[in-house]
CSV table of C-alpha atoms in Angstrom, one decimal:
chain,number,residue,atom,x,y,z
A,1,MET,CA,150.3,203.7,49.1
A,2,LYS,CA,149.2,204.5,45.6
A,3,GLN,CA,149.4,200.8,44.8
A,4,ILE,CA,147.2,199.9,47.8
A,5,ILE,CA,144.6,202.4,46.9
A,6,LEU,CA,144.5,201.4,43.2
A,7,GLY,CA,144.5,197.7,44.1
A,8,SER,CA,141.5,198.4,46.5
A,9,VAL,CA,139.5,199.8,43.6
A,10,PHE,CA,139.7,196.4,41.8
A,11,VAL,CA,138.9,194.5,44.9
A,12,PHE,CA,135.7,196.5,45.2
A,13,TYR,CA,135.2,196.4,41.4
A,14,PRO,CA,131.8,194.6,41.6
A,15,LEU,CA,130.4,197.1,44.1
A,16,ILE,CA,131.8,200.1,42.0
A,17,VAL,CA,130.1,198.7,38.9
A,18,PHE,CA,126.9,197.8,40.7
A,19,PHE,CA,126.4,201.2,42.3
A,20,GLY,CA,127.9,203.1,39.3
A,21,LEU,CA,125.3,201.5,36.9
A,22,GLN,CA,122.6,203.0,39.1
A,23,TRP,CA,123.8,206.5,38.2
A,24,VAL,CA,125.8,206.6,35.0
A,25,GLU,CA,126.2,204.8,31.6
A,26,PRO,CA,128.5,201.8,31.5
A,27,ALA,CA,130.8,203.7,29.2
A,28,TYR,CA,131.7,206.3,31.9
A,29,ILE,CA,132.4,203.6,34.4
A,30,ALA,CA,134.5,201.7,31.9
A,31,LEU,CA,136.5,204.9,31.1
A,32,ALA,CA,137.1,205.6,34.7
A,33,LEU,CA,138.2,202.0,35.4
A,34,VAL,CA,140.5,202.0,32.3
A,35,CYS,CA,142.2,205.1,33.7
A,36,LEU,CA,142.6,203.5,37.1
A,37,ALA,CA,143.8,200.2,35.6
A,38,GLY,CA,146.4,202.2,33.6
A,39,LEU,CA,147.5,204.0,36.7
A,40,ARG,CA,147.7,200.7,38.6
A,41,PHE,CA,149.8,199.2,35.8
A,42,TYR,CA,152.0,202.2,35.7
A,43,TYR,CA,152.7,202.3,39.4
A,44,SER,CA,153.2,198.6,39.9
A,45,LYS,CA,156.7,198.5,38.5
A,46,THR,CA,157.7,195.4,40.5
A,47,THR,CA,154.8,193.2,39.2
A,48,THR,CA,154.8,194.4,35.7
A,49,ASN,CA,158.0,192.5,35.2
A,50,ILE,CA,156.1,189.3,35.5
A,51,PRO,CA,154.7,188.3,32.1
A,52,PHE,CA,151.5,187.0,33.5
A,53,ILE,CA,150.7,190.2,35.3
A,54,LYS,CA,151.3,192.1,32.1
A,55,VAL,CA,149.0,189.8,30.1
A,56,ALA,CA,146.2,190.0,32.7
A,57,GLY,CA,146.5,193.7,32.9
A,58,ILE,CA,146.3,194.1,29.2
A,59,ASN,CA,143.3,191.7,29.0
A,60,ILE,CA,141.5,193.8,31.6
A,61,ILE,CA,142.2,197.1,29.8
A,62,ILE,CA,141.0,195.6,26.5
A,63,LEU,CA,137.8,194.3,28.2
A,64,LEU,CA,137.2,197.7,29.7
A,65,MET,CA,137.9,199.5,26.4
A,66,LEU,CA,135.4,197.2,24.6
A,67,SER,CA,132.9,198.1,27.3
A,68,PHE,CA,133.6,201.8,26.9
A,69,PHE,CA,133.2,201.7,23.1
A,70,SER,CA,130.1,199.5,23.2
A,71,ASN,CA,128.6,201.1,26.4
A,72,SER,CA,128.1,197.6,27.6
A,73,SER,CA,127.3,196.7,31.2
A,74,PHE,CA,127.6,193.0,30.1
A,75,LEU,CA,131.3,193.4,29.3
A,76,LEU,CA,131.9,195.3,32.5
A,77,LYS,CA,130.5,192.4,34.4
A,78,LEU,CA,132.9,190.0,32.7
A,79,TYR,CA,135.8,191.3,34.8
A,80,PRO,CA,135.7,188.6,37.5
A,81,VAL,CA,135.5,185.9,34.8
A,82,VAL,CA,138.6,187.3,33.0
A,83,MET,CA,140.5,187.6,36.3
A,84,SER,CA,139.7,184.0,37.4
A,85,LEU,CA,140.6,182.7,34.0
A,86,SER,CA,143.8,184.7,34.1
A,87,PHE,CA,144.8,183.2,37.4
A,88,LEU,CA,143.7,179.7,36.3
A,89,SER,CA,146.0,180.0,33.2
A,90,MET,CA,148.9,181.2,35.3
A,91,PHE,CA,148.5,178.4,37.9
A,92,LEU,CA,148.0,175.7,35.1
A,93,TYR,CA,151.0,176.9,33.3
A,94,SER,CA,153.1,176.7,36.4
A,95,ILE,CA,152.1,173.0,36.8
A,96,ILE,CA,153.1,172.3,33.2
A,97,LYS,CA,156.3,174.3,33.5
A,98,PRO,CA,157.4,174.0,37.1
A,99,PRO,CA,158.0,175.4,39.7
A,100,ALA,CA,154.3,175.7,40.6
A,101,VAL,CA,153.1,179.1,41.8
A,102,ILE,CA,152.5,177.9,45.3
A,103,THR,CA,156.0,176.4,45.4
A,104,LEU,CA,157.4,179.7,44.4
A,105,ILE,CA,155.5,181.5,47.1
A,106,ALA,CA,156.4,178.9,49.8
A,107,GLY,CA,160.1,179.1,48.6
A,108,THR,CA,160.2,182.8,49.5
A,109,ARG,CA,159.7,181.8,53.2
A,110,GLY,CA,162.6,179.4,53.5
A,111,LYS,CA,164.0,176.1,52.2
A,112,LEU,CA,161.5,173.5,51.1
A,113,THR,CA,161.6,169.8,51.7
A,114,VAL,CA,161.1,167.2,49.0
A,115,ASN,CA,157.6,166.5,50.3
A,116,SER,CA,156.7,170.1,50.6
A,117,VAL,CA,157.4,170.7,46.9
A,118,GLU,CA,154.9,167.9,46.1
A,119,TYR,CA,152.5,169.3,48.6
A,120,THR,CA,152.7,172.8,47.0
A,121,LYS,CA,152.0,171.3,43.6
A,122,LYS,CA,148.9,169.7,44.9
A,123,VAL,CA,147.8,173.0,46.5
A,124,THR,CA,148.4,174.8,43.1
A,125,LYS,CA,146.0,172.2,41.5
A,126,VAL,CA,143.4,172.9,44.2
A,127,TRP,CA,143.6,176.6,43.3
A,128,CYS,CA,143.2,175.7,39.6
A,129,VAL,CA,139.9,174.0,40.5
A,130,PHE,CA,138.8,177.0,42.5
A,131,PHE,CA,139.6,179.5,39.7
A,132,LEU,CA,137.8,177.3,37.2
A,133,ALA,CA,134.7,177.0,39.4
A,134,ASN,CA,134.8,180.7,40.3
A,135,ALA,CA,135.1,181.7,36.6
A,136,LEU,CA,132.1,179.5,35.7
A,137,ILE,CA,129.9,180.8,38.5
A,138,SER,CA,130.9,184.3,37.8
A,139,LEU,CA,130.0,183.8,34.2
A,140,VAL,CA,126.6,182.5,35.2
A,141,THR,CA,126.0,185.5,37.4
A,142,VAL,CA,126.6,187.8,34.5
A,143,PHE,CA,123.2,186.6,33.1
A,144,LEU,CA,121.4,187.0,36.4
A,145,SER,CA,120.3,190.2,38.1
A,146,ASP,CA,122.8,192.9,38.9
A,147,GLU,CA,122.2,192.3,42.6
A,148,ILE,CA,123.1,188.6,42.4
A,149,TRP,CA,126.2,189.4,40.2
A,150,ALA,CA,127.4,192.0,42.8
A,151,LEU,CA,126.6,189.7,45.8
A,152,TYR,CA,128.6,186.7,44.3
A,153,ASN,CA,131.5,188.6,42.8
A,154,GLY,CA,131.7,191.3,45.5
A,155,LEU,CA,131.3,189.1,48.6
A,156,ILE,CA,130.6,185.4,48.2
A,157,SER,CA,133.6,184.7,45.9
A,158,TYR,CA,135.9,186.5,48.4
A,159,VAL,CA,134.4,184.5,51.3
A,160,LEU,CA,135.0,181.2,49.4
A,161,MET,CA,138.6,182.3,48.7
A,162,GLY,CA,139.1,183.0,52.4
A,163,VAL,CA,137.7,179.6,53.3
A,164,LEU,CA,140.1,178.0,50.9
A,165,PHE,CA,143.0,180.0,52.4
A,166,LEU,CA,142.0,179.0,55.9
A,167,GLY,CA,141.5,175.4,55.0
A,168,GLU,CA,144.9,175.2,53.3
A,169,TRP,CA,146.6,176.9,56.2
A,170,ILE,CA,145.2,174.3,58.6
A,171,VAL,CA,146.2,171.4,56.4
A,172,ARG,CA,149.7,173.0,55.9
A,173,LYS,CA,150.2,173.2,59.7
A,174,ARG,CA,149.5,169.5,60.0
A,175,PHE,CA,151.6,168.7,57.0
A,176,LYS,CA,154.6,170.6,58.3
A,177,ALA,CA,154.4,168.9,61.7
A,178,ASN,CA,154.5,165.5,60.0
A,179,ASP,CA,157.0,166.2,57.2
A,180,GLN,CA,160.2,164.3,57.8
A,181,SER,CA,161.7,164.5,54.3
A,182,ASP,CA,165.1,166.2,53.4
A,183,TYR,CA,165.4,169.8,52.4
A,184,ILE,CA,166.2,170.7,48.8
A,185,THR,CA,169.4,172.6,48.5
């Protein structure tokens, strides 16, 4: 339950920052978020064994600490950029050093066919394009108004992610129906 609550804080990060900046200095928001990020890191014992998660968590804590010491709303607003680039690096690395992230996720649901491994590699590449585009758009919004930054990073990017999930789910259903290749043992 603690993990869900702490995870929700970072899903709503753009809204927390947007509304928080209306009332307090960026340093106070950054300090509160550093404490929450530390708690999330502490309570997520299962995911902190994954090197990428550790690196992403450390990057976020460093970014928030820099924001705290500089009292910078600019640095606070870079969080979505850092997260997208972190996911991009993890997905890219998994393509270079297989198995791909989506292959690992699909493999937890049962045996994979030869074709499905190739399919999941392609899906991983699609997510790489999404994370790169999202990072670039998020970076642009940092230089725009706080309202536009919060709208894109707190709503539009999540809607786009949902559309990608839904589109991939539809394609996957069609792919599975037509996949006649052998299972990998």
